[in-house]
Coordinates of C-alpha atoms and ligand atoms in Angstrom, one line a residue:
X812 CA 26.6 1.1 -24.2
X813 CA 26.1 4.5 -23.6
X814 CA 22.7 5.0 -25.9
X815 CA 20.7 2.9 -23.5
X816 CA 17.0 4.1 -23.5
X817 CA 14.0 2.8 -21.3
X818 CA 11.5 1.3 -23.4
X819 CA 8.8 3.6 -21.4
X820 CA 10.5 6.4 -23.2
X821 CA 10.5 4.6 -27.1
X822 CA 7.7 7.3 -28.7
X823 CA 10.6 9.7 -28.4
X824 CA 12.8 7.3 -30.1
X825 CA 10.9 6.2 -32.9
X826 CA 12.9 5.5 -36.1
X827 CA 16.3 5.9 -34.2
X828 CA 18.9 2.8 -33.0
X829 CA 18.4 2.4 -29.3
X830 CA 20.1 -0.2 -27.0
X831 CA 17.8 -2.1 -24.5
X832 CA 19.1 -3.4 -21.4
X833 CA 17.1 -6.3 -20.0
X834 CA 15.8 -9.8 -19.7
X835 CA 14.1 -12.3 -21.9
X836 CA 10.4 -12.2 -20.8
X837 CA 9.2 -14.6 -23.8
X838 CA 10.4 -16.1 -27.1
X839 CA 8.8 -17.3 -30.1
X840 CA 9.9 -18.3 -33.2
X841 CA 9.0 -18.6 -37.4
X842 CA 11.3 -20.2 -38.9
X843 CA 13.8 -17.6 -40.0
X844 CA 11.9 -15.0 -37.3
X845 CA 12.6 -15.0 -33.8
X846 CA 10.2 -12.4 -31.6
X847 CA 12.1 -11.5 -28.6
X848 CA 9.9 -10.1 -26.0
X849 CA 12.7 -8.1 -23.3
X850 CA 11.4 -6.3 -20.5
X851 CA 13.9 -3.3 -18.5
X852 CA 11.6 -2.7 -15.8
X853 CA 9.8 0.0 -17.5
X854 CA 8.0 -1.8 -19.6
X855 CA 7.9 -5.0 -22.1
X856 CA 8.8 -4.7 -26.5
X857 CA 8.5 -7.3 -29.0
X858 CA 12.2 -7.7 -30.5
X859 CA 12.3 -8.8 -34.4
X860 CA 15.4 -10.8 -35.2
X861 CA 15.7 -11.7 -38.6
X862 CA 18.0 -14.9 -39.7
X863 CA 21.3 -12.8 -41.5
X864 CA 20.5 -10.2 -38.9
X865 CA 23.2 -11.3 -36.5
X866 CA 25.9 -14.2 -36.8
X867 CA 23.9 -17.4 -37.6
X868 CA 25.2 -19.0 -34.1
X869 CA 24.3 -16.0 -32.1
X870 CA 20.5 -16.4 -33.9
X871 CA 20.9 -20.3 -33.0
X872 CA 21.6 -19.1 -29.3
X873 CA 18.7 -17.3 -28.8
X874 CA 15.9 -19.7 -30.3
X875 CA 16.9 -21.5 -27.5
X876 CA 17.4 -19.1 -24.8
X877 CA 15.8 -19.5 -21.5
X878 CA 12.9 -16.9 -20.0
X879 CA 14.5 -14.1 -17.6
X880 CA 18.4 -14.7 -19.6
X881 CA 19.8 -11.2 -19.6
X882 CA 19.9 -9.4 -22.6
X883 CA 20.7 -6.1 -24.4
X884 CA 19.4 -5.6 -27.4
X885 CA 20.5 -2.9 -29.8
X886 CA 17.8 -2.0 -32.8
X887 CA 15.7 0.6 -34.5
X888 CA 12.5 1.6 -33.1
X889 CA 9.4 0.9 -35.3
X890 CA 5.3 1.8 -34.1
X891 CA 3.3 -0.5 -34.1
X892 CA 0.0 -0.6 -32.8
X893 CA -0.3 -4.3 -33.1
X894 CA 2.8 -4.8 -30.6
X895 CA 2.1 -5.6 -27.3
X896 CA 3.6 -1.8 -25.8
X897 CA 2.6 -0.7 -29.3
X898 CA 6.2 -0.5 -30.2
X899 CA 8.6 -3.3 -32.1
X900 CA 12.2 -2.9 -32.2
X901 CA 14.2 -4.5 -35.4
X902 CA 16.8 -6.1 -34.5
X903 CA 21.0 -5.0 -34.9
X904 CA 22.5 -6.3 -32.6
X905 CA 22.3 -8.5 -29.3
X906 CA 24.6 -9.5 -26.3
X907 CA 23.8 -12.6 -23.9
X908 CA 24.9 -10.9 -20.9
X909 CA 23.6 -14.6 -18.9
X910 CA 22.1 -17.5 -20.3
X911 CA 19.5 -18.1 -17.3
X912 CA 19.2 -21.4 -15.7
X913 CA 15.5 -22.7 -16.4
X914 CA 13.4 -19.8 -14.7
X915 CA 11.2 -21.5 -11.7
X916 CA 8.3 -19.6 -12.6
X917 CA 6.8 -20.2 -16.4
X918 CA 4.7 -17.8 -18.1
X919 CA 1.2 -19.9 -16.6
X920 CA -0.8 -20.3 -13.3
X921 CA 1.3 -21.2 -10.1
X922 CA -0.2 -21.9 -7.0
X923 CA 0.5 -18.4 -4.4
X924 CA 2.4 -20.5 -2.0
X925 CA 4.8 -21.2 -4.5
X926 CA 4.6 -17.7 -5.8
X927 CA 5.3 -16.2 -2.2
X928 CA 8.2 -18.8 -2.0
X929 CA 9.4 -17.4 -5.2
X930 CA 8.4 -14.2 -4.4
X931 CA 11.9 -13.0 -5.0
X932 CA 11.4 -14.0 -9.0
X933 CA 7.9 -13.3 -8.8
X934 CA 8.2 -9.6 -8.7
X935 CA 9.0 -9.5 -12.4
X936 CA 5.6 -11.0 -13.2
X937 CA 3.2 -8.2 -15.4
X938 CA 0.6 -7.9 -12.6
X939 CA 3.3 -7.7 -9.4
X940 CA 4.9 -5.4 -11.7
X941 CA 1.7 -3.5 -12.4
X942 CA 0.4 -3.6 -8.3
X943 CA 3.6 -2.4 -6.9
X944 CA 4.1 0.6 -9.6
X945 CA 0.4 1.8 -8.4
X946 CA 1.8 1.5 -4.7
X947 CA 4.8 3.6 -5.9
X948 CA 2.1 6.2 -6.8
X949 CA 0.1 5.9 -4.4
X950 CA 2.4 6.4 -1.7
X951 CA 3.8 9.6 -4.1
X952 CA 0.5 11.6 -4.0
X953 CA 0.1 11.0 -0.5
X954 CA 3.5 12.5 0.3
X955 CA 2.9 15.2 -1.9
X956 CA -0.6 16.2 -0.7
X957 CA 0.6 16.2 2.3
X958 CA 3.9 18.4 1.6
X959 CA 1.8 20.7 -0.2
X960 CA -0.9 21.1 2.3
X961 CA 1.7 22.7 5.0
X962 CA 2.6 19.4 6.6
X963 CA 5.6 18.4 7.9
X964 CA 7.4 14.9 7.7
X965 CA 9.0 14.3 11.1
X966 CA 9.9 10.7 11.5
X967 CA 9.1 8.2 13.8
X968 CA 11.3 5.7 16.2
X969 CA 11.0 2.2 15.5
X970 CA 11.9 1.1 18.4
X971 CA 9.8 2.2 21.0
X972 CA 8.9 1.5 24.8
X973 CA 5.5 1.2 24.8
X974 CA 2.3 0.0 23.2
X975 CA -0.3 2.7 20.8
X976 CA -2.7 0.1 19.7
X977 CA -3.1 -2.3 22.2
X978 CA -0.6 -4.9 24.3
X979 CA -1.9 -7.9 22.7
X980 CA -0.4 -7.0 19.3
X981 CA 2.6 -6.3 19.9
X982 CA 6.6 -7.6 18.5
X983 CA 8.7 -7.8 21.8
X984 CA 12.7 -7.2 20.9
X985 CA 16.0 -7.3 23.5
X986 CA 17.6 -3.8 23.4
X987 CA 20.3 -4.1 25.4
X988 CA 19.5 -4.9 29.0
X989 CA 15.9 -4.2 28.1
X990 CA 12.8 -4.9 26.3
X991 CA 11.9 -2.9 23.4
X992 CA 8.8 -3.0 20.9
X993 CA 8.6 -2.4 16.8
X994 CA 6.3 0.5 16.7
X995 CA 2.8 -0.6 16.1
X996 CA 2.2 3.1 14.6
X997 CA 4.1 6.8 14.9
X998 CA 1.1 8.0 16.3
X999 CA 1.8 9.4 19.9
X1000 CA 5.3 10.8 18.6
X1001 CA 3.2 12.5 16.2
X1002 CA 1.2 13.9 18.4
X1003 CA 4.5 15.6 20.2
X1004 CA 5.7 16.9 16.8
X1005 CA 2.4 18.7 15.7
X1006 CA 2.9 20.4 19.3
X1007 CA 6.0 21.6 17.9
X1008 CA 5.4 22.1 13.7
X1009 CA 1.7 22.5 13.7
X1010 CA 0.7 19.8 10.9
X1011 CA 3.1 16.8 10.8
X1012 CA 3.3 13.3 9.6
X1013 CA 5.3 10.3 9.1
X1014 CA 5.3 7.5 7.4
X1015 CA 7.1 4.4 8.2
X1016 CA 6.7 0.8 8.7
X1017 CA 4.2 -0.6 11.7
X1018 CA 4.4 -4.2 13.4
X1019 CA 1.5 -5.6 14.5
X1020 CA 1.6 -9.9 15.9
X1021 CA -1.8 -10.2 14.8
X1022 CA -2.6 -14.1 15.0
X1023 CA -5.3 -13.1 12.4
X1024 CA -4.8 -15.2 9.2
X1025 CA -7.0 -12.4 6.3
X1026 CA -7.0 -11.1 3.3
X1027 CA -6.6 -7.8 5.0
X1028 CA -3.6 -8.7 7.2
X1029 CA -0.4 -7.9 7.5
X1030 CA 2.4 -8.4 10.2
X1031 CA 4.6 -5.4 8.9
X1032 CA 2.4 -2.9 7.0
X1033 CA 3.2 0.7 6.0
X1034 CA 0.9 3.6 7.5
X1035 CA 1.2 7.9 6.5
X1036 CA -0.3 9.7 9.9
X1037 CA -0.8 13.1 9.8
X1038 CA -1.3 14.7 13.4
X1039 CA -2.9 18.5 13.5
X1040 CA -2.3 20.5 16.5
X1041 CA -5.8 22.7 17.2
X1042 CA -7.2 20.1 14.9
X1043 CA -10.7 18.3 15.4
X1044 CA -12.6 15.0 14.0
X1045 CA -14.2 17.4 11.5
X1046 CA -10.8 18.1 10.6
X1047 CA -9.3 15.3 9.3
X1048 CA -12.4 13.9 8.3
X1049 CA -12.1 16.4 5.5
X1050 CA -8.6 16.1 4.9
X1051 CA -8.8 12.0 4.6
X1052 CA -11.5 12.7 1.7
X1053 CA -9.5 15.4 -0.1
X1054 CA -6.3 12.6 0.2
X1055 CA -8.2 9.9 -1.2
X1056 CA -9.7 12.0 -4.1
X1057 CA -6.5 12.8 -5.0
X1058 CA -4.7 9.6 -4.4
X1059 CA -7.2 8.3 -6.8
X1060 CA -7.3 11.0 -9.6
X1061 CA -3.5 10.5 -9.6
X1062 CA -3.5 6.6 -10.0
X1063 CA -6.2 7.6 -12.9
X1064 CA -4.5 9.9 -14.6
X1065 CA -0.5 8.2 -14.1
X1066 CA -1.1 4.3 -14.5
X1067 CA -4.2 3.4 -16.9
X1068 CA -1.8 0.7 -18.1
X1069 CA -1.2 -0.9 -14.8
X1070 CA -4.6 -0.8 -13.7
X1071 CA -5.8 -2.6 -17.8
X1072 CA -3.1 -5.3 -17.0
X1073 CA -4.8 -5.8 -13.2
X1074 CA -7.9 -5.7 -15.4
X1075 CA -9.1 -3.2 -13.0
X1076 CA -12.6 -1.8 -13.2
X1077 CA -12.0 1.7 -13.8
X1078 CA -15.2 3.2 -13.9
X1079 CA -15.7 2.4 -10.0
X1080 CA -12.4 4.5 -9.5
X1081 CA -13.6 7.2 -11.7
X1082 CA -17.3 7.5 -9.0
X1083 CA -15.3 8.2 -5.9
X1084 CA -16.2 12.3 -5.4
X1085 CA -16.4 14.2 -2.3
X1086 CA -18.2 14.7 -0.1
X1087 CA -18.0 10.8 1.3
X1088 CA -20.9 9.4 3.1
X1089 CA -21.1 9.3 6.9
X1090 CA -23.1 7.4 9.1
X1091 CA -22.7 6.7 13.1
X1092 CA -21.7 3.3 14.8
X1093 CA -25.2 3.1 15.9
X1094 CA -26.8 3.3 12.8
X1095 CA -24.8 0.9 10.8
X1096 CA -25.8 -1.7 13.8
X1097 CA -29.5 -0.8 12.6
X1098 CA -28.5 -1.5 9.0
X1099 CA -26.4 -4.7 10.2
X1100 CA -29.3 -6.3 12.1
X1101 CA -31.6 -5.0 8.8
X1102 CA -29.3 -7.1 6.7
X1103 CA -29.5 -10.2 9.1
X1104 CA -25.6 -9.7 10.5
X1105 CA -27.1 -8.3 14.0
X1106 CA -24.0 -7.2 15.6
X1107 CA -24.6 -6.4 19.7
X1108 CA -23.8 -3.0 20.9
X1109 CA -20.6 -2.2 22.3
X1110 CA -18.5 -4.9 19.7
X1111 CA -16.6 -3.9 17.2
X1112 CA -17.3 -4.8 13.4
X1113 CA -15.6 -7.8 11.7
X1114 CA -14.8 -8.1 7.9
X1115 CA -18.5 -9.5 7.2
X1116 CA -19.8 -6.3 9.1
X1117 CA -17.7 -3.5 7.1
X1118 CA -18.4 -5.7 4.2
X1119 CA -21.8 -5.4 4.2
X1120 CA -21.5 -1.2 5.2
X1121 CA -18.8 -0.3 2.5
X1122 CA -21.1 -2.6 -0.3
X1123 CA -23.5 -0.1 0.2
X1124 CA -22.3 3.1 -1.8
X1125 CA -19.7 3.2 -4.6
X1126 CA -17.5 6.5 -2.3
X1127 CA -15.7 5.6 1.1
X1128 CA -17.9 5.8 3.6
X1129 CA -16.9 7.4 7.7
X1130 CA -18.1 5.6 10.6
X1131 CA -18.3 8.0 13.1
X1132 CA -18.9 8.0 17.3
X1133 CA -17.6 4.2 18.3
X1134 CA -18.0 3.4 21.3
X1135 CA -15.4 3.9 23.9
X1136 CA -15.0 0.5 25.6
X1137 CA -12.8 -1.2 21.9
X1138 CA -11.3 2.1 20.7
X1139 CA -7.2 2.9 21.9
X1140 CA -7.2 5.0 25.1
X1141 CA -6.3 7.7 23.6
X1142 CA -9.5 8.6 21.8
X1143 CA -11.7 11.8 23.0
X1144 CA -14.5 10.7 24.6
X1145 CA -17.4 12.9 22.9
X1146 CA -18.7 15.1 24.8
X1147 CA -22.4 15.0 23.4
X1148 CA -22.3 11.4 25.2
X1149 CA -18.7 10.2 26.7
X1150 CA -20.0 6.3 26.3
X1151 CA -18.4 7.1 22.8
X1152 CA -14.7 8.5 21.1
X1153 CA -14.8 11.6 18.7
X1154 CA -13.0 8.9 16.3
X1155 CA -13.8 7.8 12.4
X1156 CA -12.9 4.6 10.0
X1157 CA -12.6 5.1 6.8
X1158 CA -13.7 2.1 4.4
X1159 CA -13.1 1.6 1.4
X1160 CA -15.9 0.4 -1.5
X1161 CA -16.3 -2.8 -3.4
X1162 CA -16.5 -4.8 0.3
X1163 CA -12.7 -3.7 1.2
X1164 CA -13.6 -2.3 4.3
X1165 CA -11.2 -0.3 6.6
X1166 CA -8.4 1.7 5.0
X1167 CA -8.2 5.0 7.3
X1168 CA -8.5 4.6 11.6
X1169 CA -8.2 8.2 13.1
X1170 CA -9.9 10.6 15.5
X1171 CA -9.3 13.6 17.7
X1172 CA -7.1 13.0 21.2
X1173 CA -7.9 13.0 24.5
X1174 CA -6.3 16.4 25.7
X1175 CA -6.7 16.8 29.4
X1176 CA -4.4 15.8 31.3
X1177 CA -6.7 14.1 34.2
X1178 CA -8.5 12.1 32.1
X1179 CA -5.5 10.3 29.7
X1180 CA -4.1 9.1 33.1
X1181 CA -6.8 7.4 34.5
X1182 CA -7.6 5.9 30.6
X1183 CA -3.6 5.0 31.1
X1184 CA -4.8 3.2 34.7
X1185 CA -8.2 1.4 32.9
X1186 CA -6.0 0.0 30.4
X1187 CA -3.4 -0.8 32.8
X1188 CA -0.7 0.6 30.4
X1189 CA 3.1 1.3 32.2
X1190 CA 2.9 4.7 33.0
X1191 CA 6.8 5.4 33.3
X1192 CA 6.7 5.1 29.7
X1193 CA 3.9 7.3 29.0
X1194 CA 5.1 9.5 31.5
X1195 CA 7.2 12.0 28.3
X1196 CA 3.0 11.3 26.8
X1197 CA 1.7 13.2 29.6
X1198 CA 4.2 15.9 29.3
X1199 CA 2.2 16.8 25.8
X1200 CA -1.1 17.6 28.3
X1201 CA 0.8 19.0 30.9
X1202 CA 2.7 21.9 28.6
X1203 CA 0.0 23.9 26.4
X1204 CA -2.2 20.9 25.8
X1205 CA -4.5 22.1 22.8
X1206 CA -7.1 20.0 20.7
X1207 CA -5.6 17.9 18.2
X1208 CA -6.8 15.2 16.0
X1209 CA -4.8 13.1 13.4
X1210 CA -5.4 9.9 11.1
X1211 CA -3.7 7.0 9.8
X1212 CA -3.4 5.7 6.1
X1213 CA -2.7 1.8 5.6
X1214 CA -0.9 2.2 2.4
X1215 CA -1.4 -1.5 1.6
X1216 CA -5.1 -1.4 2.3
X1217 CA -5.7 1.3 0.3
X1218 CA -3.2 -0.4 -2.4
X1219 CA -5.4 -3.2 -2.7
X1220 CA -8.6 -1.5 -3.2
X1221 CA -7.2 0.4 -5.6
X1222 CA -6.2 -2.6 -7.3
X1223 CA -9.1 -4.4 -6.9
X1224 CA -7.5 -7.4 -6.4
X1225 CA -8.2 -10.2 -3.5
X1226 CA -5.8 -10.3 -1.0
X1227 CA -3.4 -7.9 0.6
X1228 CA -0.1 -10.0 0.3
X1229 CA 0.3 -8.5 -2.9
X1230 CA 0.5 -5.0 -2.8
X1231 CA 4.0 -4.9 -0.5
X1232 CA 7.1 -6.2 -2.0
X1233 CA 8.0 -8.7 0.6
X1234 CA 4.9 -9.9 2.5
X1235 CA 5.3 -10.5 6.4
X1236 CA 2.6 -13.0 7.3
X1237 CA 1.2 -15.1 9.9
X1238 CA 3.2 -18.4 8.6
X1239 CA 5.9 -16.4 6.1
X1240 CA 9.0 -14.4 7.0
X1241 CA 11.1 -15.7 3.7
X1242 CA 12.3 -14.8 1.3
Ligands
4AD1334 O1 -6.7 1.8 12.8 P1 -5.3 1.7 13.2 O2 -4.9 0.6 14.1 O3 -4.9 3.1 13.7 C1 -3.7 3.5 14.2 O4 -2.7 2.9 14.2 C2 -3.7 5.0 14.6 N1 -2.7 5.1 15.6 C3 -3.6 5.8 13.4 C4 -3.6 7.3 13.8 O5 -4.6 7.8 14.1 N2 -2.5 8.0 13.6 O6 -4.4 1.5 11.8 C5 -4.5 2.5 10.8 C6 -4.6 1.8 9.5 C7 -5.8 0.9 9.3 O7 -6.9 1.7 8.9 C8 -5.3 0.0 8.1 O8 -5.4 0.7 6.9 C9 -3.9 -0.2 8.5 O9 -3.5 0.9 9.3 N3 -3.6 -1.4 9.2 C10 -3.1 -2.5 8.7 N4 -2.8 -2.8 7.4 C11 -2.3 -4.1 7.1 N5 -2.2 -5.0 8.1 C12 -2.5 -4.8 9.3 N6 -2.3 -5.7 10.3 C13 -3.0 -3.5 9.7 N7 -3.4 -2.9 10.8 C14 -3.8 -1.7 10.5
MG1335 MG1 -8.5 0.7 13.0

């Protein structure tokens, strides 16, 4: 049917016969009323069917018709402010395209092991539905703030020969007749293209084997870095701050519904203003042993510790100047004091903690080969790394976004397995 129109779009429609291609999300029945709830993906209406409506088998057919059967549904658009969607349809017309076989997962509480099992199905559920459109968006204002801030998107491999955040953490493959890794982040690719375009970024998947078993976890998770050449920490300190603001005013302003349906607490959203609070590693050990979570110098935080840090204001807050010894090697030492890295975190409120890792770049040649050496790295494959230092090294400085991180604080729901489509995890690769 050629008249098909998303229910999203019904306030254009009202009044008018549309056809609605979709799937039986609920069913009830009075008597000689059926209430047909179809979703099409864009959103959910309550179909009336009236007995005398349609042929009287057809109306036996669909009292009885199982959740998620396929449907379209051909009717006339009504308001209705008491409607779920605030918009009935009266019924014309409807076509089983399948009868479903009984649908796994019932309109109540599963447990999330069967859900991730299911998670396949579960991706028509109202609150995956409503999570995964506010990733959509999400990852939409970051590309466009980027785009329109002069940045470039130059891709990076997948496939790469060597480690950027550490050796323990990293997916070993056979490429041929030798070993390759998944990238653990487009980072020192990025750094080559901002030699060449000035501001770049990509944005791709990143593999990380972390044995770590969190609600902050993943084993494939998706990360935006922006690199700028002649850039500094200041730099993209202030360009992570303008992203999130407007990552956040967009979710605000695009997806009120999806954030009611998470039940989200808006007015926490609505608080995060520039500028963002800063404060130095040192100090939030001060404000950790204060709090009786004494952390010793020289380790880095763990979930308790940015807990406790972020739980303090209602913006993101930086932590700035870590020290050297558990930051990536290729962090600038500060010069103020080279026992620390020119690098910030960004964490997120409401105890969500890290959401942003970036930094300025060691640029001296000299120096990033003997961090190479202390961190006993290969150095035939950084040897096209060095190269960057060795032809019109310059300051540069860059970030990287975990777009699931930030997806679930935005969300403000528990864990992390929720916000990307098909969760990699410690104990799950299936569906
Ligand atoms: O702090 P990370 O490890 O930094 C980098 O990879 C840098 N090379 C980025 C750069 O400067 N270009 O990771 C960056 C972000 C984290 O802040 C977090 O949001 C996310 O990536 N992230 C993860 N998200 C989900 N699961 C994991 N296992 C993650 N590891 C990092
Ligand atoms: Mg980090």
């Amino acid at each position: 049917m050629s008249d098909q129109v998303f229910i999203a779009n019904f306030k254009d429609h009202i009044g008018k016969e549309v056809t609605v291609k979709g799937w039986l999300y609920n069913q009830r029945s009075k008597g000689k009323i059926q209430f047909l709830q179809v979703r099409d993906g864009s959103g959910i209406v309550q179909a009336v069917l009236g007995k005398g409506d349609v042929p009287d088998d057809l109306f036996a057919r669909c009292d009885h018709l199982p959740q998620e059967s396929s449907i379209v549904v051909r009717g006339v658009v009504r308001e209705d402010k008491r409607a779920p969607g605030g918009y009935e349809m009266s019924v014309k017309h409807v076509e089983i395209v399948q009868e479903s076989q009984p649908y796994p997962i019932a309109l109540k509480e599963h447990g999330v092991d069967f859900l991730l099992e299911h998670r396949h199905l579960w991706l028509r559920s109202r609150k995956t539905h409503a999570i995964l459109r506010i990733r959509a968006r999400i990852i939409k204002a970051i590309r466009d703030f980027l785009d329109n801030d002069g940045f470039v998107l130059i891709d990076a491999p997948i496939f790469t020969p060597a480690a950027c955040e550490g050796t323990t953490t990293l997916f070993a493959v056979d490429y041929f007749d030798e070993k390759a890794y998944l990238s653990q982040s487009g980072q020192l690719y990025m750094e080559a293209a901002a030699m060449a375009f000035g501001k770049v970024y990509c944005f791709g998947p990143a593999f990380r084997a972390e044995k770590s078993k969190t609600r902050r976890h993943l084993m494939e998770f998706w990360m935006v870095e922006p690199e700028i050449a002649y850039g500094t920490l200041e730099d993209v300190m202030q360009c992570e701050e303008r992203m999130i603001c407007y990552i956040v005013a967009c979710v605000l302003k695009d997806c009120r519904k999806d954030l009611e349906v998470l039940e989200r607490d808006i007015a926490k959203l609505e608080k995060i203003k520039a500028p963002f609070p800063r404060i130095s590693y040192d100090e939030s050990l001060k404000i950790l042993a204060e709090k009786g979570n004494a952390l010793p110098w020289g380790q880095d935080f763990g979930a308790p510790h940015e807990e406790i840090l972020c739980n303090m204001h209602d913006n993101p807050l930086f932590v700035t100047r870590f020290p050297a010894a558990f930051k990536a090697f290729y962090m600038k030492p500060d010069p103020s004091d080279e026992k620390y890295v020119l690098g910030a975190d960004l964490l997120a409120p409401e105890g969500y903690g890290e959401i942003i890792g970036g930094g300025q770049r060691e640029d001296s040649l000299e120096r990033l080969e003997k961090k190479i050496a202390e961190n006993k790295l290969p150095s035939e494959a950084f040897s096209w790394y060095l190269d960057l230092r060795r032809y019109g090294s310059v300051p540069h400085a860059g970030f990287g976004i975990g777009v699931e991180r930030t997806t679930t604080w935005i969300c403000g729901i528990h864990h992390i397995r929720e916000t990307i489509p098909f969760p990699r995890m410690l104990e799950r690769i299936y569906p």
